[in-house]
Amino acid sequence: MTAPVEGAVDAATYDGVDALLADARSRLERVEVQQAFEEVRAGALLVDIRPAAQRAAEGQVHCSLSPLVIERNVLEWRFDPRSDARIEQAAYDARVIVLCQEGYTSSLAADALRSIGITRATDVVGGFAAWRTAGLPVAGGNPA
């Protein structure tokens, strides 16, 4: 048995993933797809966190909008201004709009970014599926 780390705080626990998601979303001002589109056109960073296989199958935001593709497993390292693995756009005041397939994982990811100081991070309600349904610019994929 290892000794407890002095000053360590126990992690929050939740009554299931739905409670975890609700807690994350309680700290976000989520955006609808049209608002996300307009913010991206005005300079916000749109970050697609979906795995490559999902982007290949479902399509992706059109390159004319310069989406950043940063898979979920490295997101915090890429956006933390203190990280050696950060991207050029990493900044505490960056407007980061996270996109996943349906708007669930992106909520958790945006909340994680907020936890490391990216206070203007949020996500897209309905994710890429809603983006495509709204007729916003996409490329590739095999929509059903």
PDB file of C-alpha atoms in Angstrom:
ATOM      1  CA  MET A   1       0.000   0.000   0.000  1.00  0.00           C
ATOM      2  CA  THR A   2       1.344   3.434  -0.873  1.00  0.00           C
ATOM      3  CA  ALA A   3       1.132   6.407   1.417  1.00  0.00           C
ATOM      4  CA  PRO A   4      -1.284   9.203   0.489  1.00  0.00           C
ATOM      5  CA  VAL A   5       0.279  12.178  -1.235  1.00  0.00           C
ATOM      6  CA  GLU A   6       0.314  15.216   1.023  1.00  0.00           C
ATOM      7  CA  GLY A   7      -2.093  17.884  -0.240  1.00  0.00           C
ATOM      8  CA  ALA A   8      -3.733  15.504  -2.731  1.00  0.00           C
ATOM      9  CA  VAL A   9      -7.452  15.905  -3.260  1.00  0.00           C
ATOM     10  CA  ASP A  10      -9.714  12.975  -3.980  1.00  0.00           C
ATOM     11  CA  ALA A  11     -11.200  12.998  -7.466  1.00  0.00           C
ATOM     12  CA  ALA A  12     -14.895  13.748  -7.742  1.00  0.00           C
ATOM     13  CA  THR A  13     -17.079  10.691  -8.176  1.00  0.00           C
ATOM     14  CA  TYR A  14     -20.364  10.551 -10.064  1.00  0.00           C
ATOM     15  CA  ASP A  15     -23.424   8.359 -10.176  1.00  0.00           C
ATOM     16  CA  GLY A  16     -22.641   7.232 -13.710  1.00  0.00           C
ATOM     17  CA  VAL A  17     -21.491   8.831 -16.909  1.00  0.00           C
ATOM     18  CA  ASP A  18     -24.687  10.859 -17.340  1.00  0.00           C
ATOM     19  CA  ALA A  19     -23.972  12.668 -14.077  1.00  0.00           C
ATOM     20  CA  LEU A  20     -20.361  13.231 -15.145  1.00  0.00           C
ATOM     21  CA  LEU A  21     -21.572  14.699 -18.451  1.00  0.00           C
ATOM     22  CA  ALA A  22     -24.155  16.914 -16.743  1.00  0.00           C
ATOM     23  CA  ASP A  23     -21.488  18.257 -14.392  1.00  0.00           C
ATOM     24  CA  ALA A  24     -19.148  19.067 -17.290  1.00  0.00           C
ATOM     25  CA  ARG A  25     -21.928  20.777 -19.231  1.00  0.00           C
ATOM     26  CA  SER A  26     -22.868  22.857 -16.190  1.00  0.00           C
ATOM     27  CA  ARG A  27     -19.621  24.791 -16.757  1.00  0.00           C
ATOM     28  CA  LEU A  28     -20.030  25.248 -20.518  1.00  0.00           C
ATOM     29  CA  GLU A  29     -21.959  27.680 -22.664  1.00  0.00           C
ATOM     30  CA  ARG A  30     -22.468  25.218 -25.482  1.00  0.00           C
ATOM     31  CA  VAL A  31     -23.071  26.499 -29.013  1.00  0.00           C
ATOM     32  CA  GLU A  32     -25.451  25.375 -31.734  1.00  0.00           C
ATOM     33  CA  VAL A  33     -23.912  24.505 -35.103  1.00  0.00           C
ATOM     34  CA  GLN A  34     -24.848  27.774 -36.810  1.00  0.00           C
ATOM     35  CA  GLN A  35     -23.275  29.816 -34.009  1.00  0.00           C
ATOM     36  CA  ALA A  36     -20.163  27.613 -34.146  1.00  0.00           C
ATOM     37  CA  PHE A  37     -19.947  28.158 -37.911  1.00  0.00           C
ATOM     38  CA  GLU A  38     -20.207  31.917 -37.512  1.00  0.00           C
ATOM     39  CA  GLU A  39     -17.626  32.005 -34.700  1.00  0.00           C
ATOM     40  CA  VAL A  40     -15.187  29.921 -36.738  1.00  0.00           C
ATOM     41  CA  ARG A  41     -15.604  32.284 -39.689  1.00  0.00           C
ATOM     42  CA  ALA A  42     -14.787  35.119 -37.244  1.00  0.00           C
ATOM     43  CA  GLY A  43     -11.597  33.444 -35.996  1.00  0.00           C
ATOM     44  CA  ALA A  44     -12.540  30.867 -33.336  1.00  0.00           C
ATOM     45  CA  LEU A  45     -10.641  27.582 -33.421  1.00  0.00           C
ATOM     46  CA  LEU A  46     -12.772  24.580 -34.368  1.00  0.00           C
ATOM     47  CA  VAL A  47     -11.155  21.401 -33.072  1.00  0.00           C
ATOM     48  CA  ASP A  48     -12.320  18.017 -34.344  1.00  0.00           C
ATOM     49  CA  ILE A  49     -11.386  15.409 -31.729  1.00  0.00           C
ATOM     50  CA  ARG A  50     -12.825  12.375 -33.535  1.00  0.00           C
ATOM     51  CA  PRO A  51     -10.562   9.430 -34.389  1.00  0.00           C
ATOM     52  CA  ALA A  52      -9.301   9.140 -37.979  1.00  0.00           C
ATOM     53  CA  ALA A  53     -11.555   6.165 -38.757  1.00  0.00           C
ATOM     54  CA  GLN A  54     -14.636   8.118 -37.717  1.00  0.00           C
ATOM     55  CA  ARG A  55     -13.629  11.151 -39.778  1.00  0.00           C
ATOM     56  CA  ALA A  56     -13.033   8.892 -42.787  1.00  0.00           C
ATOM     57  CA  ALA A  57     -16.426   7.217 -42.426  1.00  0.00           C
ATOM     58  CA  GLU A  58     -18.526  10.244 -41.493  1.00  0.00           C
ATOM     59  CA  GLY A  59     -16.683  13.093 -43.212  1.00  0.00           C
ATOM     60  CA  GLN A  60     -15.217  16.223 -41.743  1.00  0.00           C
ATOM     61  CA  VAL A  61     -15.594  19.963 -41.604  1.00  0.00           C
ATOM     62  CA  HIS A  62     -14.498  21.436 -44.914  1.00  0.00           C
ATOM     63  CA  CYS A  63     -10.872  22.539 -45.029  1.00  0.00           C
ATOM     64  CA  SER A  64     -11.930  26.061 -46.080  1.00  0.00           C
ATOM     65  CA  LEU A  65     -12.806  26.627 -42.400  1.00  0.00           C
ATOM     66  CA  SER A  66      -9.333  25.481 -41.263  1.00  0.00           C
ATOM     67  CA  PRO A  67     -10.514  23.012 -38.620  1.00  0.00           C
ATOM     68  CA  LEU A  68      -7.804  21.628 -36.363  1.00  0.00           C
ATOM     69  CA  VAL A  69      -7.775  17.848 -36.105  1.00  0.00           C
ATOM     70  CA  ILE A  70      -6.488  16.937 -32.671  1.00  0.00           C
ATOM     71  CA  GLU A  71      -7.588  13.569 -31.410  1.00  0.00           C
ATOM     72  CA  ARG A  72      -8.986  13.408 -27.907  1.00  0.00           C
ATOM     73  CA  ASN A  73      -6.070  11.532 -26.357  1.00  0.00           C
ATOM     74  CA  VAL A  74      -3.664  14.482 -26.831  1.00  0.00           C
ATOM     75  CA  LEU A  75      -6.012  17.477 -26.649  1.00  0.00           C
ATOM     76  CA  GLU A  76      -4.911  18.913 -23.293  1.00  0.00           C
ATOM     77  CA  TRP A  77      -1.212  18.643 -24.177  1.00  0.00           C
ATOM     78  CA  ARG A  78      -1.764  20.496 -27.464  1.00  0.00           C
ATOM     79  CA  PHE A  79      -3.725  23.365 -25.890  1.00  0.00           C
ATOM     80  CA  ASP A  80      -1.900  23.853 -22.587  1.00  0.00           C
ATOM     81  CA  PRO A  81       0.308  26.920 -23.124  1.00  0.00           C
ATOM     82  CA  ARG A  82       2.771  25.415 -20.574  1.00  0.00           C
ATOM     83  CA  SER A  83       3.173  22.134 -22.476  1.00  0.00           C
ATOM     84  CA  ASP A  84       6.200  21.328 -24.589  1.00  0.00           C
ATOM     85  CA  ALA A  85       3.744  19.608 -26.974  1.00  0.00           C
ATOM     86  CA  ARG A  86       1.496  22.662 -27.410  1.00  0.00           C
ATOM     87  CA  ILE A  87       0.330  23.912 -30.775  1.00  0.00           C
ATOM     88  CA  GLU A  88       1.046  27.434 -31.943  1.00  0.00           C
ATOM     89  CA  GLN A  89      -2.544  28.555 -31.242  1.00  0.00           C
ATOM     90  CA  ALA A  90      -2.469  27.445 -27.585  1.00  0.00           C
ATOM     91  CA  ALA A  91      -3.459  30.404 -25.421  1.00  0.00           C
ATOM     92  CA  TYR A  92      -5.480  30.870 -22.273  1.00  0.00           C
ATOM     93  CA  ASP A  93      -7.807  33.335 -24.012  1.00  0.00           C
ATOM     94  CA  ALA A  94      -8.305  31.274 -27.195  1.00  0.00           C
ATOM     95  CA  ARG A  95     -11.884  30.624 -28.269  1.00  0.00           C
ATOM     96  CA  VAL A  96     -11.818  26.870 -28.751  1.00  0.00           C
ATOM     97  CA  ILE A  97     -14.911  25.074 -30.030  1.00  0.00           C
ATOM     98  CA  VAL A  98     -14.598  21.306 -29.690  1.00  0.00           C
ATOM     99  CA  LEU A  99     -16.400  18.980 -32.087  1.00  0.00           C
ATOM    100  CA  CYS A 100     -17.017  15.251 -31.756  1.00  0.00           C
ATOM    101  CA  GLN A 101     -19.506  13.058 -33.620  1.00  0.00           C
ATOM    102  CA  GLU A 102     -22.648  13.752 -31.553  1.00  0.00           C
ATOM    103  CA  GLY A 103     -21.696  16.278 -28.876  1.00  0.00           C
ATOM    104  CA  TYR A 104     -20.995  14.064 -25.874  1.00  0.00           C
ATOM    105  CA  THR A 105     -17.238  13.476 -25.793  1.00  0.00           C
ATOM    106  CA  SER A 106     -16.729  17.090 -26.863  1.00  0.00           C
ATOM    107  CA  SER A 107     -18.454  18.324 -23.694  1.00  0.00           C
ATOM    108  CA  LEU A 108     -16.051  16.356 -21.518  1.00  0.00           C
ATOM    109  CA  ALA A 109     -13.106  17.528 -23.624  1.00  0.00           C
ATOM    110  CA  ALA A 110     -14.110  21.205 -23.531  1.00  0.00           C
ATOM    111  CA  ASP A 111     -14.549  21.002 -19.769  1.00  0.00           C
ATOM    112  CA  ALA A 112     -11.066  19.475 -19.474  1.00  0.00           C
ATOM    113  CA  LEU A 113      -9.654  22.413 -21.450  1.00  0.00           C
ATOM    114  CA  ARG A 114     -11.424  24.817 -19.115  1.00  0.00           C
ATOM    115  CA  SER A 115      -9.873  22.957 -16.174  1.00  0.00           C
ATOM    116  CA  ILE A 116      -6.369  23.751 -17.447  1.00  0.00           C
ATOM    117  CA  GLY A 117      -7.190  27.421 -17.966  1.00  0.00           C
ATOM    118  CA  ILE A 118      -8.612  27.637 -21.489  1.00  0.00           C
ATOM    119  CA  THR A 119     -11.639  29.465 -20.121  1.00  0.00           C
ATOM    120  CA  ARG A 120     -13.356  30.195 -23.440  1.00  0.00           C
ATOM    121  CA  ALA A 121     -13.501  26.527 -24.498  1.00  0.00           C
ATOM    122  CA  THR A 122     -16.882  25.048 -25.348  1.00  0.00           C
ATOM    123  CA  ASP A 123     -18.414  22.460 -27.658  1.00  0.00           C
ATOM    124  CA  VAL A 124     -21.006  22.034 -30.391  1.00  0.00           C
ATOM    125  CA  VAL A 125     -24.474  20.775 -29.503  1.00  0.00           C
ATOM    126  CA  GLY A 126     -25.119  17.685 -31.628  1.00  0.00           C
ATOM    127  CA  GLY A 127     -21.527  17.479 -32.878  1.00  0.00           C
ATOM    128  CA  PHE A 128     -20.527  16.758 -36.461  1.00  0.00           C
ATOM    129  CA  ALA A 129     -23.791  14.922 -37.122  1.00  0.00           C
ATOM    130  CA  ALA A 130     -25.710  18.157 -36.438  1.00  0.00           C
ATOM    131  CA  TRP A 131     -23.164  20.146 -38.480  1.00  0.00           C
ATOM    132  CA  ARG A 132     -23.746  17.898 -41.513  1.00  0.00           C
ATOM    133  CA  THR A 133     -27.537  17.876 -41.031  1.00  0.00           C
ATOM    134  CA  ALA A 134     -27.547  21.687 -40.950  1.00  0.00           C
ATOM    135  CA  GLY A 135     -25.926  21.720 -44.388  1.00  0.00           C
ATOM    136  CA  LEU A 136     -22.736  23.399 -43.204  1.00  0.00           C
ATOM    137  CA  PRO A 137     -19.534  22.838 -45.232  1.00  0.00           C
ATOM    138  CA  VAL A 138     -18.229  19.252 -45.079  1.00  0.00           C
ATOM    139  CA  ALA A 139     -15.924  17.035 -47.071  1.00  0.00           C
ATOM    140  CA  GLY A 140     -15.893  13.285 -47.557  1.00  0.00           C
ATOM    141  CA  GLY A 141     -17.615  10.557 -45.602  1.00  0.00           C
ATOM    142  CA  ASN A 142     -20.528   8.297 -46.383  1.00  0.00           C
ATOM    143  CA  PRO A 143     -23.602   9.855 -44.742  1.00  0.00           C
ATOM    144  CA  ALA A 144     -26.511   7.452 -44.431  1.00  0.00           C
TER     145      ALA A 144
END
